[in-house]
PDB file of C-alpha atoms and ligand atoms in Angstrom:
ATOM      1  CA  UNK P   1       0.000   0.000   0.000  1.00 79.00           C
ATOM      2  CA  UNK P   2       1.284   3.474  -0.858  1.00 92.00           C
ATOM      3  CA  UNK P   3       1.942   5.693   2.127  1.00 95.00           C
ATOM      4  CA  UNK P   4      -0.635   8.330   2.917  1.00 96.00           C
ATOM      5  CA  UNK P   5       0.382  11.970   3.222  1.00 98.00           C
ATOM      6  CA  UNK P   6       0.229  11.676   7.002  1.00 98.00           C
ATOM      7  CA  UNK P   7       2.434   8.569   7.062  1.00 98.00           C
ATOM      8  CA  UNK P   8       4.985  10.573   5.074  1.00 98.00           C
ATOM      9  CA  UNK P   9       4.766  13.367   7.657  1.00 98.00           C
ATOM     10  CA  UNK P  10       5.137  10.823  10.497  1.00 98.00           C
ATOM     11  CA  UNK P  11       8.194   9.374   8.737  1.00 98.00           C
ATOM     12  CA  UNK P  12       9.562  12.926   8.173  1.00 98.00           C
ATOM     13  CA  UNK P  13       9.557  12.505   4.405  1.00 98.00           C
ATOM     14  CA  UNK P  14       7.330  15.593   4.100  1.00 97.00           C
ATOM     15  CA  UNK P  15       7.928  18.646   6.296  1.00 98.00           C
ATOM     16  CA  UNK P  16       5.359  19.742   8.850  1.00 98.00           C
ATOM     17  CA  UNK P  17       5.348  21.863  11.976  1.00 98.00           C
ATOM     18  CA  UNK P  18       5.306  19.201  14.668  1.00 98.00           C
ATOM     19  CA  UNK P  19       3.930  20.129  18.089  1.00 98.00           C
ATOM     20  CA  UNK P  20       3.937  16.703  19.733  1.00 98.00           C
ATOM     21  CA  UNK P  21       5.385  13.245  19.191  1.00 98.00           C
ATOM     22  CA  UNK P  22       5.254  10.115  21.308  1.00 98.00           C
ATOM     23  CA  UNK P  23       5.241   6.356  20.929  1.00 98.00           C
ATOM     24  CA  UNK P  24       1.663   6.252  19.653  1.00 98.00           C
ATOM     25  CA  UNK P  25       0.948   9.517  17.882  1.00 98.00           C
ATOM     26  CA  UNK P  26       2.223  12.635  16.165  1.00 98.00           C
ATOM     27  CA  UNK P  27       0.664  16.117  16.059  1.00 99.00           C
ATOM     28  CA  UNK P  28       1.393  18.914  13.600  1.00 98.00           C
ATOM     29  CA  UNK P  29      -0.160  22.195  12.488  1.00 98.00           C
ATOM     30  CA  UNK P  30      -2.754  22.054   9.720  1.00 98.00           C
ATOM     31  CA  UNK P  31      -1.421  23.607   6.521  1.00 98.00           C
ATOM     32  CA  UNK P  32      -4.754  25.367   5.901  1.00 98.00           C
ATOM     33  CA  UNK P  33      -5.908  26.364   9.395  1.00 98.00           C
ATOM     34  CA  UNK P  34      -9.583  26.875  10.109  1.00 97.00           C
ATOM     35  CA  UNK P  35      -8.882  28.547  13.461  1.00 98.00           C
ATOM     36  CA  UNK P  36      -5.953  30.308  15.142  1.00 98.00           C
ATOM     37  CA  UNK P  37      -5.031  26.907  16.583  1.00 98.00           C
ATOM     38  CA  UNK P  38      -5.625  24.043  14.158  1.00 98.00           C
ATOM     39  CA  UNK P  39      -3.586  20.948  14.880  1.00 99.00           C
ATOM     40  CA  UNK P  40      -3.901  17.470  13.421  1.00 99.00           C
ATOM     41  CA  UNK P  41      -3.280  14.570  15.785  1.00 99.00           C
ATOM     42  CA  UNK P  42      -2.628  11.255  14.085  1.00 98.00           C
ATOM     43  CA  UNK P  43      -1.886   7.773  15.375  1.00 98.00           C
ATOM     44  CA  UNK P  44       1.355   6.250  14.114  1.00 98.00           C
ATOM     45  CA  UNK P  45      -0.707   3.198  13.181  1.00 98.00           C
ATOM     46  CA  UNK P  46      -2.253   3.836   9.741  1.00 97.00           C
ATOM     47  CA  UNK P  47      -5.941   3.355  10.555  1.00 98.00           C
ATOM     48  CA  UNK P  48      -7.724   4.789   7.486  1.00 98.00           C
ATOM     49  CA  UNK P  49     -10.957   5.937   9.155  1.00 98.00           C
ATOM     50  CA  UNK P  50     -12.381   5.884  12.663  1.00 98.00           C
ATOM     51  CA  UNK P  51     -14.865   3.243  11.530  1.00 98.00           C
ATOM     52  CA  UNK P  52     -11.927   1.000  10.587  1.00 98.00           C
ATOM     53  CA  UNK P  53     -10.629   0.977  14.170  1.00 98.00           C
ATOM     54  CA  UNK P  54     -11.170  -2.211  16.109  1.00 98.00           C
ATOM     55  CA  UNK P  55     -11.052  -3.435  19.680  1.00 98.00           C
ATOM     56  CA  UNK P  56      -7.241  -3.658  19.426  1.00 98.00           C
ATOM     57  CA  UNK P  57      -7.178   0.103  18.864  1.00 98.00           C
ATOM     58  CA  UNK P  58      -9.029   1.032  22.053  1.00 98.00           C
ATOM     59  CA  UNK P  59      -5.887   2.062  23.935  1.00 98.00           C
ATOM     60  CA  UNK P  60      -4.545   4.211  21.114  1.00 98.00           C
ATOM     61  CA  UNK P  61      -7.933   5.907  20.622  1.00 98.00           C
ATOM     62  CA  UNK P  62      -8.059   6.758  24.317  1.00 98.00           C
ATOM     63  CA  UNK P  63      -4.483   8.005  24.142  1.00 98.00           C
ATOM     64  CA  UNK P  64      -5.421  10.312  21.257  1.00 98.00           C
ATOM     65  CA  UNK P  65      -8.233  11.888  23.295  1.00 98.00           C
ATOM     66  CA  UNK P  66      -6.057  12.471  26.343  1.00 98.00           C
ATOM     67  CA  UNK P  67      -3.193  13.774  24.204  1.00 98.00           C
ATOM     68  CA  UNK P  68      -5.518  16.156  22.346  1.00 98.00           C
ATOM     69  CA  UNK P  69      -6.541  17.623  25.679  1.00 98.00           C
ATOM     70  CA  UNK P  70      -2.910  18.104  26.711  1.00 98.00           C
ATOM     71  CA  UNK P  71      -2.049  19.726  23.381  1.00 98.00           C
ATOM     72  CA  UNK P  72      -4.978  22.146  23.662  1.00 98.00           C
ATOM     73  CA  UNK P  73      -3.778  23.091  27.151  1.00 98.00           C
ATOM     74  CA  UNK P  74      -0.201  23.520  25.943  1.00 98.00           C
ATOM     75  CA  UNK P  75      -1.516  25.870  23.244  1.00 98.00           C
ATOM     76  CA  UNK P  76      -3.203  27.957  25.957  1.00 98.00           C
ATOM     77  CA  UNK P  77      -6.758  26.761  25.215  1.00 98.00           C
ATOM     78  CA  UNK P  78      -7.254  23.926  27.687  1.00 97.00           C
ATOM     79  CA  UNK P  79     -10.744  25.151  28.613  1.00 97.00           C
ATOM     80  CA  UNK P  80     -12.183  25.779  25.123  1.00 97.00           C
ATOM     81  CA  UNK P  81     -11.333  23.669  22.137  1.00 98.00           C
ATOM     82  CA  UNK P  82     -13.076  21.405  19.662  1.00 98.00           C
ATOM     83  CA  UNK P  83     -12.078  17.956  18.418  1.00 98.00           C
ATOM     84  CA  UNK P  84     -13.338  16.876  15.018  1.00 98.00           C
ATOM     85  CA  UNK P  85     -13.019  13.546  13.247  1.00 98.00           C
ATOM     86  CA  UNK P  86     -14.273  13.471   9.676  1.00 98.00           C
ATOM     87  CA  UNK P  87     -15.128   9.854   8.898  1.00 98.00           C
ATOM     88  CA  UNK P  88     -15.468   9.158   5.176  1.00 98.00           C
ATOM     89  CA  UNK P  89     -15.393  11.355   2.103  1.00 98.00           C
ATOM     90  CA  UNK P  90     -19.019  12.412   2.460  1.00 97.00           C
ATOM     91  CA  UNK P  91     -18.233  13.679   5.944  1.00 97.00           C
ATOM     92  CA  UNK P  92     -15.328  15.744   4.628  1.00 97.00           C
ATOM     93  CA  UNK P  93     -12.441  13.325   5.106  1.00 98.00           C
ATOM     94  CA  UNK P  94      -9.757  13.932   2.490  1.00 98.00           C
ATOM     95  CA  UNK P  95      -6.748  12.121   3.995  1.00 98.00           C
ATOM     96  CA  UNK P  96      -7.438   8.485   4.762  1.00 98.00           C
ATOM     97  CA  UNK P  97      -5.281   8.189   7.838  1.00 98.00           C
ATOM     98  CA  UNK P  98      -7.333   8.720  10.991  1.00 98.00           C
ATOM     99  CA  UNK P  99      -6.778  12.184  12.468  1.00 98.00           C
ATOM    100  CA  UNK P 100      -8.290  14.412  15.113  1.00 98.00           C
ATOM    101  CA  UNK P 101      -8.604  18.083  14.245  1.00 98.00           C
ATOM    102  CA  UNK P 102      -7.894  20.193  17.352  1.00 98.00           C
ATOM    103  CA  UNK P 103      -9.447  23.631  16.857  1.00 98.00           C
ATOM    104  CA  UNK P 104      -9.229  26.569  19.233  1.00 98.00           C
ATOM    105  CA  UNK P 105      -8.588  30.274  19.554  1.00 98.00           C
ATOM    106  CA  UNK P 106     -11.878  31.658  18.221  1.00 97.00           C
ATOM    107  CA  UNK P 107     -15.576  31.216  19.046  1.00 96.00           C
ATOM    108  CA  UNK P 108     -16.638  27.804  17.736  1.00 96.00           C
ATOM    109  CA  UNK P 109     -20.291  27.805  16.764  1.00 95.00           C
ATOM    110  CA  UNK P 110     -22.729  24.919  16.701  1.00 96.00           C
ATOM    111  CA  UNK P 111     -23.790  23.119  14.597  1.00 94.00           C
ATOM    112  CA  UNK P 112     -20.617  23.012  12.490  1.00 88.00           C
ATOM    113  CA  UNK P 113     -20.947  23.263   8.715  1.00 72.00           C
TER     114      UNK P 113
HETATM  115  P1  LIG L 229      -9.725  15.903   6.493  1.00 50.38           P
HETATM  116  O1  LIG L 229     -10.374  16.708   5.406  1.00 50.38           O
HETATM  117  O2  LIG L 229     -10.548  15.731   7.731  1.00 50.38           O
HETATM  118  O3  LIG L 229      -9.212  14.585   5.951  1.00 50.38           O
HETATM  119  O4  LIG L 229      -8.455  16.746   6.969  1.00 50.38           O
HETATM  120  C1  LIG L 229      -7.276  16.784   6.258  1.00 50.38           C
HETATM  121  C2  LIG L 229      -6.526  18.004   6.720  1.00 50.38           C
HETATM  122  O5  LIG L 229      -5.185  17.889   6.320  1.00 50.38           O
HETATM  123  C3  LIG L 229      -7.047  19.334   6.119  1.00 50.38           C
HETATM  124  O6  LIG L 229      -7.480  20.198   7.176  1.00 50.38           O
HETATM  125  C4  LIG L 229      -5.834  19.884   5.380  1.00 50.38           C
HETATM  126  O7  LIG L 229      -5.727  21.277   5.468  1.00 50.38           O
HETATM  127  C5  LIG L 229      -4.685  19.170   6.081  1.00 50.38           C
HETATM  128  N1  LIG L 229      -3.468  19.024   5.308  1.00 50.38           N
HETATM  129  C6  LIG L 229      -3.358  18.626   4.024  1.00 50.38           C
HETATM  130  N2  LIG L 229      -2.071  18.570   3.659  1.00 50.38           N
HETATM  131  C7  LIG L 229      -1.343  18.930   4.753  1.00 50.38           C
HETATM  132  C8  LIG L 229       0.044  19.059   5.024  1.00 50.38           C
HETATM  133  N3  LIG L 229       0.978  18.803   4.085  1.00 50.38           N
HETATM  134  N4  LIG L 229       0.435  19.469   6.253  1.00 50.38           N
HETATM  135  C9  LIG L 229      -0.493  19.747   7.196  1.00 50.38           C
HETATM  136  N5  LIG L 229      -1.819  19.624   7.013  1.00 50.38           N
HETATM  137  C10 LIG L 229      -2.245  19.222   5.805  1.00 50.38           C
END
């Protein structure tokens, strides 16, 4: 299987502004930010979509949530941020490597578009 864009970023074959790295995940700034803080948090494991995750992925999914919270706090927005997962092309997913969007730094209205 060809590497996805995010696998290439994880493997440092494509440059990105990394804000966090650990054993299970990598976070970097979105190239086309939708908010003053817009970070993508991706598992090192190439799970294409959230709906492709299985029981074996439970620990890494929990780790992503906790890490997203820590990243938001480190960015100075620990009390007000939004996490978004687009699952599938019709839901807006364009890169088929599971990622959490971490958005903060402006009022975030509901419902999203
Ligand atoms: P999604 O549409 O949910 O799959 O999100 C993909 C995100 O990846 C979009 O917000 C893009 O702006 C972002 N993106 C695409 N290419 C890059 C890149 N080279 N570095 C950082 N973010 C990127």
